[in-house]
mmCIF file of C-alpha atoms and ligand atoms in Angstrom:
data_model
loop_
_atom_site.group_PDB
_atom_site.id
_atom_site.type_symbol
_atom_site.label_atom_id
_atom_site.label_comp_id
_atom_site.label_asym_id
_atom_site.label_seq_id
_atom_site.Cartn_x
_atom_site.Cartn_y
_atom_site.Cartn_z
ATOM 1 C CA MET U 1 33.060 -5.667 0.246
ATOM 2 C CA SER U 2 31.967 -7.484 -2.912
ATOM 3 C CA ALA U 3 32.775 -6.067 -6.358
ATOM 4 C CA THR U 4 29.059 -5.788 -7.124
ATOM 5 C CA ALA U 5 28.262 -3.882 -3.966
ATOM 6 C CA SER U 6 31.137 -1.463 -4.414
ATOM 7 C CA ALA U 7 29.911 -0.696 -7.960
ATOM 8 C CA ALA U 8 26.756 0.899 -6.558
ATOM 9 C CA PRO U 9 27.255 4.565 -5.678
ATOM 10 C CA ALA U 10 27.491 4.736 -1.917
ATOM 11 C CA ALA U 11 24.978 6.996 -0.224
ATOM 12 C CA PRO U 12 26.472 9.801 1.855
ATOM 13 C CA ALA U 13 26.729 8.752 5.495
ATOM 14 C CA SER U 14 24.845 11.890 6.535
ATOM 15 C CA VAL U 15 21.536 10.753 4.996
ATOM 16 C CA THR U 16 18.983 9.969 7.673
ATOM 17 C CA VAL U 17 15.794 8.076 6.923
ATOM 18 C CA PRO U 18 12.826 8.589 9.259
ATOM 19 C CA PRO U 19 10.488 5.618 9.700
ATOM 20 C CA LEU U 20 7.597 7.757 8.408
ATOM 21 C CA ASN U 21 7.110 11.202 6.916
ATOM 22 C CA LEU U 22 3.512 12.287 7.538
ATOM 23 C CA PRO U 23 4.133 16.067 7.285
ATOM 24 C CA ALA U 24 5.349 15.548 3.689
ATOM 25 C CA ALA U 25 2.024 13.959 2.739
ATOM 26 C CA TYR U 26 0.250 16.953 4.269
ATOM 27 C CA ALA U 27 2.491 19.455 2.471
ATOM 28 C CA GLU U 28 1.649 17.875 -0.897
ATOM 29 C CA LEU U 29 -2.071 18.554 -0.339
ATOM 30 C CA ARG U 30 -1.878 21.577 1.935
ATOM 31 C CA GLU U 31 -4.167 23.910 0.003
ATOM 32 C CA GLU U 32 -6.870 21.374 -0.724
ATOM 33 C CA LEU U 33 -6.834 20.014 2.819
ATOM 34 C CA SER U 34 -6.734 23.401 4.531
ATOM 35 C CA ALA U 35 -9.791 24.614 2.608
ATOM 36 C CA GLU U 36 -11.744 21.499 3.566
ATOM 37 C CA LEU U 37 -10.681 21.614 7.212
ATOM 38 C CA LEU U 38 -11.839 25.229 7.476
ATOM 39 C CA ALA U 39 -15.098 24.441 5.678
ATOM 40 C CA VAL U 40 -15.880 21.729 8.219
ATOM 41 C CA ALA U 41 -14.974 24.078 11.071
ATOM 42 C CA ALA U 42 -17.349 26.731 9.705
ATOM 43 C CA SER U 43 -20.173 24.250 9.031
ATOM 44 C CA GLY U 44 -20.784 23.290 12.655
ATOM 45 C CA MET U 45 -21.432 19.709 11.464
ATOM 46 C CA TYR U 46 -18.664 17.830 13.224
ATOM 47 C CA VAL U 47 -19.831 14.241 13.610
ATOM 48 C CA MET U 48 -21.302 12.194 10.713
ATOM 49 C CA GLY U 49 -23.353 14.200 8.165
ATOM 50 C CA ALA U 50 -22.788 14.924 4.476
ATOM 51 C CA LYS U 51 -18.973 14.667 4.568
ATOM 52 C CA VAL U 52 -19.195 11.173 6.008
ATOM 53 C CA THR U 53 -21.825 10.064 3.473
ATOM 54 C CA ALA U 54 -19.746 11.451 0.597
ATOM 55 C CA PHE U 55 -16.683 9.588 1.829
ATOM 56 C CA GLU U 56 -18.626 6.342 2.209
ATOM 57 C CA ASP U 57 -19.866 6.643 -1.386
ATOM 58 C CA ALA U 58 -16.358 7.280 -2.709
ATOM 59 C CA LEU U 59 -14.908 4.439 -0.661
ATOM 60 C CA ARG U 60 -17.551 1.951 -1.791
ATOM 61 C CA ALA U 61 -16.905 2.895 -5.421
ATOM 62 C CA TYR U 62 -13.142 2.587 -4.988
ATOM 63 C CA CYS U 63 -13.241 -0.795 -3.245
ATOM 64 C CA GLY U 64 -15.987 -2.194 -5.462
ATOM 65 C CA CYS U 65 -17.931 -3.576 -2.513
ATOM 66 C CA LYS U 66 -21.663 -3.263 -1.801
ATOM 67 C CA HIS U 67 -21.623 -1.036 1.300
ATOM 68 C CA ALA U 68 -19.151 1.098 3.226
ATOM 69 C CA LEU U 69 -19.737 2.457 6.713
ATOM 70 C CA GLY U 70 -17.436 5.088 8.185
ATOM 71 C CA VAL U 71 -16.550 4.209 11.781
ATOM 72 C CA SER U 72 -14.282 5.385 14.572
ATOM 73 C CA SER U 73 -11.336 3.013 13.927
ATOM 74 C CA GLY U 74 -10.269 -0.246 12.322
ATOM 75 C CA THR U 75 -10.590 -1.952 15.692
ATOM 76 C CA ASP U 76 -14.165 -0.716 16.038
ATOM 77 C CA ALA U 77 -14.941 -1.944 12.505
ATOM 78 C CA LEU U 78 -13.980 -5.474 13.610
ATOM 79 C CA LEU U 79 -16.001 -5.088 16.782
ATOM 80 C CA VAL U 80 -19.128 -3.889 14.946
ATOM 81 C CA ALA U 81 -18.818 -6.714 12.388
ATOM 82 C CA MET U 82 -18.787 -9.324 15.140
ATOM 83 C CA MET U 83 -21.601 -7.584 17.045
ATOM 84 C CA ALA U 84 -23.693 -7.662 13.850
ATOM 85 C CA LEU U 85 -23.009 -11.394 13.591
ATOM 86 C CA ASN U 86 -24.166 -11.821 17.204
ATOM 87 C CA ILE U 87 -20.867 -13.251 18.348
ATOM 88 C CA GLY U 88 -20.548 -13.666 22.098
ATOM 89 C CA PRO U 89 -19.803 -16.059 24.977
ATOM 90 C CA GLY U 90 -19.376 -19.683 23.908
ATOM 91 C CA ASP U 91 -18.471 -18.742 20.328
ATOM 92 C CA GLU U 92 -15.108 -19.247 18.665
ATOM 93 C CA VAL U 93 -13.496 -17.034 16.033
ATOM 94 C CA ILE U 94 -10.409 -18.286 14.206
ATOM 95 C CA VAL U 95 -7.621 -15.734 13.707
ATOM 96 C CA PRO U 96 -3.929 -15.902 12.765
ATOM 97 C CA THR U 97 -1.566 -15.586 15.730
ATOM 98 C CA PHE U 98 0.732 -13.246 13.761
ATOM 99 C CA THR U 99 -1.225 -10.001 13.417
ATOM 100 C CA PHE U 100 -2.013 -6.734 15.171
ATOM 101 C CA PHE U 101 -3.576 -7.232 18.589
ATOM 102 C CA GLY U 102 -6.946 -5.753 17.591
ATOM 103 C CA THR U 103 -7.759 -8.717 15.327
ATOM 104 C CA ALA U 104 -8.071 -10.979 18.386
ATOM 105 C CA GLY U 105 -8.667 -8.470 21.191
ATOM 106 C CA THR U 106 -12.058 -7.602 19.721
ATOM 107 C CA VAL U 107 -13.086 -11.281 19.813
ATOM 108 C CA SER U 108 -12.296 -11.453 23.542
ATOM 109 C CA ARG U 109 -14.021 -8.152 24.283
ATOM 110 C CA LEU U 110 -17.283 -9.721 23.092
ATOM 111 C CA GLY U 111 -16.790 -12.673 25.425
ATOM 112 C CA ALA U 112 -15.979 -15.056 22.572
ATOM 113 C CA THR U 113 -12.772 -17.101 22.275
ATOM 114 C CA PRO U 114 -10.066 -16.344 19.714
ATOM 115 C CA VAL U 115 -8.710 -19.586 18.254
ATOM 116 C CA PHE U 116 -5.202 -19.059 16.939
ATOM 117 C CA VAL U 117 -3.582 -20.650 13.904
ATOM 118 C CA ASP U 118 -0.132 -20.317 12.342
ATOM 119 C CA VAL U 119 0.796 -18.382 9.191
ATOM 120 C CA GLU U 120 2.545 -19.114 5.896
ATOM 121 C CA PRO U 121 6.336 -18.625 6.025
ATOM 122 C CA ASP U 122 6.633 -16.447 2.917
ATOM 123 C CA THR U 123 3.556 -14.159 3.055
ATOM 124 C CA TYR U 124 2.924 -14.254 6.839
ATOM 125 C CA ASN U 125 -0.773 -14.687 6.018
ATOM 126 C CA VAL U 126 -3.034 -17.275 7.621
ATOM 127 C CA ASN U 127 -2.339 -20.957 6.974
ATOM 128 C CA VAL U 128 -5.708 -21.997 5.561
ATOM 129 C CA ALA U 129 -5.159 -25.756 5.992
ATOM 130 C CA GLN U 130 -4.587 -25.211 9.724
ATOM 131 C CA LEU U 131 -7.580 -22.934 9.908
ATOM 132 C CA ALA U 132 -9.783 -25.616 8.326
ATOM 133 C CA ALA U 133 -8.594 -28.140 10.918
ATOM 134 C CA LYS U 134 -9.612 -25.816 13.791
ATOM 135 C CA ILE U 135 -13.246 -25.437 12.737
ATOM 136 C CA THR U 136 -15.731 -26.736 15.295
ATOM 137 C CA PRO U 137 -19.526 -26.379 15.668
ATOM 138 C CA ARG U 138 -18.775 -23.298 17.821
ATOM 139 C CA THR U 139 -16.860 -21.484 15.030
ATOM 140 C CA LYS U 140 -18.928 -18.360 14.338
ATOM 141 C CA ALA U 141 -16.508 -16.499 12.062
ATOM 142 C CA VAL U 142 -13.001 -16.560 10.627
ATOM 143 C CA ILE U 143 -10.812 -13.454 10.279
ATOM 144 C CA PRO U 144 -8.120 -13.654 7.593
ATOM 145 C CA VAL U 145 -5.701 -10.710 7.807
ATOM 146 C CA HIS U 146 -4.177 -9.256 4.632
ATOM 147 C CA LEU U 147 -0.885 -8.612 6.390
ATOM 148 C CA TYR U 148 1.546 -5.914 5.223
ATOM 149 C CA GLY U 149 -0.734 -5.144 2.244
ATOM 150 C CA GLN U 150 -0.973 -8.519 0.498
ATOM 151 C CA LEU U 151 -4.148 -10.595 0.214
ATOM 152 C CA ALA U 152 -4.461 -13.784 2.220
ATOM 153 C CA ASP U 153 -5.295 -16.909 0.207
ATOM 154 C CA MET U 154 -8.961 -15.991 -0.169
ATOM 155 C CA ASP U 155 -9.813 -18.653 -2.780
ATOM 156 C CA ALA U 156 -8.696 -21.413 -0.420
ATOM 157 C CA LEU U 157 -10.290 -19.726 2.575
ATOM 158 C CA LEU U 158 -13.670 -19.215 0.916
ATOM 159 C CA ALA U 159 -13.607 -22.843 -0.269
ATOM 160 C CA VAL U 160 -13.355 -23.817 3.411
ATOM 161 C CA ALA U 161 -15.784 -21.273 4.903
ATOM 162 C CA ARG U 162 -18.581 -21.023 2.334
ATOM 163 C CA PRO U 163 -19.754 -24.677 2.282
ATOM 164 C CA ARG U 164 -19.848 -24.633 6.106
ATOM 165 C CA GLY U 165 -21.761 -21.334 6.214
ATOM 166 C CA ILE U 166 -19.092 -19.646 8.338
ATOM 167 C CA PRO U 167 -18.980 -15.847 7.931
ATOM 168 C CA VAL U 168 -15.686 -14.336 6.789
ATOM 169 C CA ILE U 169 -14.485 -10.995 8.193
ATOM 170 C CA GLU U 170 -11.458 -9.724 6.304
ATOM 171 C CA ASP U 171 -9.057 -7.701 8.404
ATOM 172 C CA ALA U 172 -8.069 -5.424 5.521
ATOM 173 C CA CYS U 173 -6.724 -2.685 7.824
ATOM 174 C CA GLN U 174 -3.312 -2.843 6.110
ATOM 175 C CA ALA U 175 -4.490 -3.675 2.611
ATOM 176 C CA ILE U 176 -6.768 -1.048 1.071
ATOM 177 C CA GLY U 177 -6.284 -1.326 -2.694
ATOM 178 C CA ALA U 178 -4.756 -4.829 -2.746
ATOM 179 C CA THR U 179 -6.212 -6.732 -5.710
ATOM 180 C CA GLU U 180 -6.443 -10.405 -6.585
ATOM 181 C CA ARG U 181 -4.469 -9.991 -9.804
ATOM 182 C CA ALA U 182 -1.468 -7.811 -10.608
ATOM 183 C CA ASP U 183 -3.678 -5.870 -13.037
ATOM 184 C CA GLY U 184 -6.879 -5.733 -11.017
ATOM 185 C CA GLY U 185 -9.774 -8.007 -10.148
ATOM 186 C CA ARG U 186 -11.510 -8.035 -6.795
ATOM 187 C CA MET U 187 -10.097 -5.761 -4.123
ATOM 188 C CA ALA U 188 -9.439 -6.456 -0.461
ATOM 189 C CA GLY U 189 -12.793 -6.170 1.297
ATOM 190 C CA CYS U 190 -14.886 -7.736 -1.470
ATOM 191 C CA PHE U 191 -14.458 -11.395 -0.517
ATOM 192 C CA GLY U 192 -16.037 -11.794 2.904
ATOM 193 C CA GLU U 193 -19.321 -10.778 4.514
ATOM 194 C CA PHE U 194 -17.453 -7.936 6.199
ATOM 195 C CA ALA U 195 -14.073 -6.230 5.984
ATOM 196 C CA SER U 196 -12.390 -3.756 8.304
ATOM 197 C CA LEU U 197 -10.287 -0.839 7.090
ATOM 198 C CA SER U 198 -8.149 1.386 9.300
ATOM 199 C CA PHE U 199 -7.296 4.990 8.527
ATOM 200 C CA TYR U 200 -4.891 5.383 11.432
ATOM 201 C CA PRO U 201 -2.453 8.090 10.252
ATOM 202 C CA THR U 202 0.332 5.630 9.386
ATOM 203 C CA LYS U 203 -1.840 3.421 7.168
ATOM 204 C CA ASN U 204 -1.714 3.712 3.351
ATOM 205 C CA LEU U 205 -4.818 5.932 3.513
ATOM 206 C CA GLY U 206 -4.368 7.886 6.729
ATOM 207 C CA ALA U 207 -6.668 10.321 8.512
ATOM 208 C CA MET U 208 -5.549 13.113 10.867
ATOM 209 C CA GLY U 209 -6.608 11.095 13.866
ATOM 210 C CA ASP U 210 -8.397 7.812 14.377
ATOM 211 C CA ALA U 211 -10.843 6.584 11.743
ATOM 212 C CA GLY U 212 -11.902 3.362 10.056
ATOM 213 C CA ALA U 213 -14.500 1.779 7.827
ATOM 214 C CA LEU U 214 -16.573 -1.365 7.764
ATOM 215 C CA LEU U 215 -17.150 -2.765 4.282
ATOM 216 C CA CYS U 216 -20.049 -5.150 3.818
ATOM 217 C CA ASN U 217 -21.336 -7.265 0.966
ATOM 218 C CA ASP U 218 -24.689 -8.253 2.509
ATOM 219 C CA ASP U 219 -27.640 -5.817 2.721
ATOM 220 C CA ALA U 220 -29.144 -7.077 5.994
ATOM 221 C CA LEU U 221 -25.812 -7.283 7.831
ATOM 222 C CA HIS U 222 -24.913 -3.786 6.664
ATOM 223 C CA GLU U 223 -28.195 -2.424 8.006
ATOM 224 C CA THR U 224 -27.549 -4.061 11.392
ATOM 225 C CA ALA U 225 -24.004 -2.676 11.478
ATOM 226 C CA ARG U 226 -25.327 0.787 10.598
ATOM 227 C CA LEU U 227 -27.670 0.707 13.586
ATOM 228 C CA LEU U 228 -24.954 -0.622 15.905
ATOM 229 C CA ARG U 229 -22.686 2.304 14.937
ATOM 230 C CA THR U 230 -25.059 4.696 16.747
ATOM 231 C CA HIS U 231 -26.217 2.798 19.834
ATOM 232 C CA GLY U 232 -28.663 0.673 17.819
ATOM 233 C CA GLU U 233 -31.113 3.553 17.596
ATOM 234 C CA ASN U 234 -33.838 4.011 14.965
ATOM 235 C CA PRO U 235 -35.588 6.363 15.145
ATOM 236 C CA ARG U 236 -33.535 8.575 17.405
ATOM 237 C CA TYR U 237 -33.738 7.608 21.108
ATOM 238 C CA TYR U 238 -35.563 4.362 20.273
ATOM 239 C CA HIS U 239 -33.144 1.471 20.570
ATOM 240 C CA ARG U 240 -33.633 -1.828 18.773
ATOM 241 C CA LEU U 241 -30.172 -3.154 19.522
ATOM 242 C CA ILE U 242 -27.388 -2.499 22.014
ATOM 243 C CA GLY U 243 -24.715 -0.812 19.958
ATOM 244 C CA GLY U 244 -22.164 1.835 20.808
ATOM 245 C CA ASN U 245 -20.645 5.105 19.681
ATOM 246 C CA PHE U 246 -18.645 4.036 16.647
ATOM 247 C CA ARG U 247 -19.254 7.204 14.615
ATOM 248 C CA LEU U 248 -16.848 8.912 12.238
ATOM 249 C CA ASP U 249 -15.968 12.624 12.486
ATOM 250 C CA ALA U 250 -16.741 14.915 9.544
ATOM 251 C CA ILE U 251 -13.215 16.314 9.610
ATOM 252 C CA GLN U 252 -11.696 12.859 9.125
ATOM 253 C CA ALA U 253 -14.145 12.046 6.327
ATOM 254 C CA ALA U 254 -13.260 15.300 4.562
ATOM 255 C CA VAL U 255 -9.529 14.576 4.792
ATOM 256 C CA LEU U 256 -10.009 10.975 3.660
ATOM 257 C CA THR U 257 -12.141 11.959 0.649
ATOM 258 C CA ILE U 258 -9.326 14.156 -0.649
ATOM 259 C CA LYS U 259 -6.634 11.601 0.074
ATOM 260 C CA LEU U 260 -8.566 8.708 -1.459
ATOM 261 C CA ARG U 261 -8.161 10.392 -4.872
ATOM 262 C CA ARG U 262 -4.388 10.089 -4.465
ATOM 263 C CA LEU U 263 -4.343 6.526 -3.193
ATOM 264 C CA GLU U 264 -3.705 4.795 -6.543
ATOM 265 C CA ALA U 265 -0.737 7.073 -7.242
ATOM 266 C CA TRP U 266 0.614 6.504 -3.722
ATOM 267 C CA THR U 267 0.232 2.737 -4.075
ATOM 268 C CA ALA U 268 2.146 2.866 -7.372
ATOM 269 C CA ALA U 269 4.883 4.885 -5.629
ATOM 270 C CA ARG U 270 5.085 2.317 -2.812
ATOM 271 C CA ARG U 271 5.380 -0.503 -5.340
ATOM 272 C CA GLU U 272 8.193 1.303 -7.168
ATOM 273 C CA ARG U 273 10.047 1.759 -3.906
ATOM 274 C CA ALA U 274 9.586 -1.901 -3.027
ATOM 275 C CA ALA U 275 11.075 -2.900 -6.398
ATOM 276 C CA THR U 276 13.997 -0.527 -5.787
ATOM 277 C CA TYR U 277 14.748 -2.030 -2.357
ATOM 278 C CA THR U 278 14.652 -5.564 -3.750
ATOM 279 C CA HIS U 279 16.927 -4.600 -6.643
ATOM 280 C CA LEU U 280 19.416 -2.889 -4.306
ATOM 281 C CA PHE U 281 19.501 -5.905 -1.956
ATOM 282 C CA VAL U 282 20.295 -8.230 -4.855
ATOM 283 C CA GLU U 283 22.923 -5.840 -6.158
ATOM 284 C CA ALA U 284 24.545 -5.680 -2.693
ATOM 285 C CA ARG U 285 24.546 -9.521 -2.509
ATOM 286 C CA LEU U 286 22.355 -9.404 0.559
ATOM 287 C CA ALA U 287 19.421 -11.199 -1.088
ATOM 288 C CA PRO U 288 19.032 -14.104 -1.238
ATOM 289 C CA GLU U 289 22.406 -14.750 0.447
ATOM 290 C CA VAL U 290 21.697 -13.138 3.839
ATOM 291 C CA ILE U 291 18.213 -11.671 4.047
ATOM 292 C CA ARG U 292 14.893 -12.521 2.434
ATOM 293 C CA THR U 293 12.952 -9.825 0.602
ATOM 294 C CA PRO U 294 9.109 -9.841 0.435
ATOM 295 C CA VAL U 295 7.385 -12.163 -2.027
ATOM 296 C CA GLU U 296 4.385 -11.150 -4.075
ATOM 297 C CA ARG U 297 2.399 -14.307 -4.184
ATOM 298 C CA ARG U 298 -1.145 -13.073 -4.688
ATOM 299 C CA GLY U 299 -2.138 -10.178 -6.889
ATOM 300 C CA ARG U 300 -1.143 -6.594 -6.180
ATOM 301 C CA HIS U 301 0.747 -6.113 -2.925
ATOM 302 C CA THR U 302 0.212 -2.547 -1.663
ATOM 303 C CA TYR U 303 3.323 -2.538 0.542
ATOM 304 C CA HIS U 304 1.811 -1.055 3.644
ATOM 305 C CA GLN U 305 5.090 -2.411 4.945
ATOM 306 C CA TYR U 306 8.200 -3.632 3.123
ATOM 307 C CA VAL U 307 9.280 -6.439 5.453
ATOM 308 C CA ILE U 308 12.520 -8.367 5.178
ATOM 309 C CA ARG U 309 13.632 -11.387 7.172
ATOM 310 C CA ALA U 310 16.906 -10.560 8.846
ATOM 311 C CA PRO U 311 19.149 -12.861 10.899
ATOM 312 C CA ARG U 312 20.429 -11.264 14.146
ATOM 313 C CA ARG U 313 17.621 -8.756 13.731
ATOM 314 C CA ASP U 314 17.836 -7.134 17.146
ATOM 315 C CA GLU U 315 21.550 -6.371 16.695
ATOM 316 C CA LEU U 316 20.800 -5.012 13.240
ATOM 317 C CA THR U 317 18.137 -2.628 14.561
ATOM 318 C CA LYS U 318 20.633 -1.108 17.036
ATOM 319 C CA HIS U 319 23.052 -0.575 14.151
ATOM 320 C CA LEU U 320 20.303 1.104 12.079
ATOM 321 C CA THR U 321 19.231 3.384 14.919
ATOM 322 C CA ALA U 322 22.835 4.478 15.425
ATOM 323 C CA ARG U 323 22.950 5.468 11.741
ATOM 324 C CA GLY U 324 19.686 7.419 11.795
ATOM 325 C CA ILE U 325 17.718 4.794 9.864
ATOM 326 C CA GLY U 326 14.128 4.184 10.957
ATOM 327 C CA TRP U 327 12.658 0.684 11.218
ATOM 328 C CA GLY U 328 9.737 -1.215 12.755
ATOM 329 C CA VAL U 329 9.024 -4.736 14.000
ATOM 330 C CA TYR U 330 5.506 -5.970 13.241
ATOM 331 C CA TYR U 331 5.174 -7.984 15.435
ATOM 332 C CA PRO U 332 7.703 -9.004 18.116
ATOM 333 C CA LEU U 333 5.415 -11.428 20.000
ATOM 334 C CA PRO U 334 2.694 -13.585 18.404
ATOM 335 C CA LEU U 335 -0.713 -13.282 20.024
ATOM 336 C CA HIS U 336 -0.795 -16.812 21.490
ATOM 337 C CA ARG U 337 2.236 -15.817 23.623
ATOM 338 C CA GLN U 338 0.735 -12.569 24.963
ATOM 339 C CA ASP U 339 0.159 -12.355 28.726
ATOM 340 C CA CYS U 340 -3.481 -11.373 28.285
ATOM 341 C CA PHE U 341 -4.192 -14.643 26.434
ATOM 342 C CA ALA U 342 -2.295 -16.896 28.874
ATOM 343 C CA ASN U 343 -5.636 -18.275 30.109
ATOM 344 C CA LEU U 344 -6.217 -19.794 26.657
ATOM 345 C CA GLY U 345 -3.478 -22.339 27.358
ATOM 346 C CA TYR U 346 -1.234 -22.037 24.294
ATOM 347 C CA GLN U 347 2.394 -23.131 24.553
ATOM 348 C CA ALA U 348 5.689 -21.723 23.282
ATOM 349 C CA GLY U 349 6.629 -23.571 20.105
ATOM 350 C CA GLN U 350 3.051 -24.331 19.157
ATOM 351 C CA PHE U 351 3.114 -22.054 16.091
ATOM 352 C CA PRO U 352 6.743 -22.243 14.949
ATOM 353 C CA VAL U 353 6.337 -20.242 11.735
ATOM 354 C CA ALA U 354 4.911 -17.226 13.558
ATOM 355 C CA GLU U 355 7.427 -17.530 16.387
ATOM 356 C CA GLN U 356 10.367 -17.570 13.959
ATOM 357 C CA ALA U 357 8.886 -14.643 12.019
ATOM 358 C CA ALA U 358 8.553 -12.648 15.242
ATOM 359 C CA LEU U 359 12.331 -12.993 15.714
ATOM 360 C CA GLU U 360 13.290 -12.104 12.144
ATOM 361 C CA VAL U 361 10.856 -9.661 10.534
ATOM 362 C CA LEU U 362 12.044 -6.122 9.984
ATOM 363 C CA ALA U 363 10.010 -3.378 8.306
ATOM 364 C CA LEU U 364 12.061 -0.759 6.466
ATOM 365 C CA PRO U 365 11.047 2.854 5.823
ATOM 366 C CA MET U 366 8.299 2.749 3.167
ATOM 367 C CA TYR U 367 6.300 5.782 2.047
ATOM 368 C CA PRO U 368 5.626 7.533 -1.268
ATOM 369 C CA GLU U 369 7.979 10.406 -0.368
ATOM 370 C CA LEU U 370 10.969 8.088 0.226
ATOM 371 C CA THR U 371 13.844 9.041 -2.126
ATOM 372 C CA GLU U 372 16.256 6.711 -3.889
ATOM 373 C CA VAL U 373 19.143 8.322 -2.021
ATOM 374 C CA GLN U 374 17.413 7.389 1.233
ATOM 375 C CA GLN U 375 16.761 3.841 0.025
ATOM 376 C CA ARG U 376 20.445 3.463 -0.879
ATOM 377 C CA ALA U 377 21.370 4.665 2.605
ATOM 378 C CA VAL U 378 19.109 2.001 4.152
ATOM 379 C CA VAL U 379 20.603 -0.793 2.041
ATOM 380 C CA GLU U 380 24.159 0.452 2.590
ATOM 381 C CA ALA U 381 23.625 0.476 6.355
ATOM 382 C CA ILE U 382 22.377 -3.115 6.245
ATOM 383 C CA ARG U 383 25.258 -4.133 3.958
ATOM 384 C CA ALA U 384 27.753 -2.603 6.375
ATOM 385 C CA PHE U 385 26.264 -4.662 9.217
ATOM 386 C CA TYR U 386 26.416 -8.061 7.490
ATOM 387 C CA HIS U 387 29.431 -7.577 5.203
ATOM 388 C CA ALA U 388 31.563 -5.574 7.650
HETATM 389 C C1 PLP S 401 -4.146 -0.962 12.220
HETATM 390 C C2 PLP S 401 -4.722 -2.327 12.323
HETATM 391 C C3 PLP S 401 -5.915 -2.595 13.031
HETATM 392 C C4 PLP S 401 -6.605 -1.573 13.896
HETATM 393 O O1 PLP S 401 -6.852 -0.374 13.332
HETATM 394 P P1 PLP S 401 -7.065 0.938 14.289
HETATM 395 O O2 PLP S 401 -7.624 1.918 13.316
HETATM 396 O O3 PLP S 401 -5.720 1.307 14.783
HETATM 397 O O4 PLP S 401 -8.009 0.563 15.348
HETATM 398 C C5 PLP S 401 -6.424 -3.880 13.008
HETATM 399 N N1 PLP S 401 -5.814 -4.863 12.347
HETATM 400 C C6 PLP S 401 -4.665 -4.662 11.667
HETATM 401 C C7 PLP S 401 -4.038 -5.807 10.953
HETATM 402 C C8 PLP S 401 -4.080 -3.399 11.658
HETATM 403 O O5 PLP S 401 -2.922 -3.212 11.016
#
């Protein structure tokens, strides 16, 4: 044990740290939420309606984008965006290989072809130079993902996409509230034609079930997306387009409207906890000696996840589980190596940065309710593994 590490007060071995603590977030808002949930129950208006419109208005104002459409999930937001852009068989959509499955699965569901590219080694966001090299006349959209809560390199990406007239769909499912500068500027969702947000319960703004939103900065595309959300109908039972049921429930909108007011405070709390982790890792001589802590390269990182790079990661996770410390691996297999995309003909080793990341990334418990005692227990458990 190093002198520096032993100077830090050791956390009691009995401290357990769950990977998430969703009931705590509910407890904080219990009275406000309960009243709203009962009001929706009594109203009889369960799908769409005034609660959804009110949430869309609040969300649009918060994000600073032109339009916001409440939809059934983040995945469906991506799907509706591509349907509005008429993407289908014969079209290509460029996506990073290191992301949640939905980013690329939605492309395939429309009969189009996801074209994978590698990511940057420090932010895990799309490598824009590689993306530029993959553009063909069939490229109908590009989907940068703001992974873990940090913006992709949107200046570079827009410089590639705009002159070629290629629509940009931001996958902002993990990045609500991320801004281009530490002190503000444009928010995630304001750069492209479209942006998807997810309100899956574990996201920074979480519903009590599935929910999402489609942000849009173009009037005509927004109107098309709005029709597609409800089977392309206007007026009712007259269908101009073939859409689907991508509607948002009133109960989710009511919950999200209340929680949105807390989001800035929660983001600040996440950022404080990220700074604490990084400080503790340096103090324990784990960073930069053994592990790598997250970098903040572009603007305000919202720390949807606090992700370290850890050698011998899979052994480390067993050690953490044994000590009651939660963790997550996002993601263990890049998309170009997934069985369902085998027909696309990608090879192992083709995207070395993503493949190495898949072996090393480790997300630590990160939520506004996380205490410093718990954070010390996490760091102490990792120190005990490497400096045994
Ligand atoms: C969560 C997530 C999605 C999908 O959101 P759902 O609401 O779960 O459908 C898409 N992309 C990324 C990067 C995500 O993290």
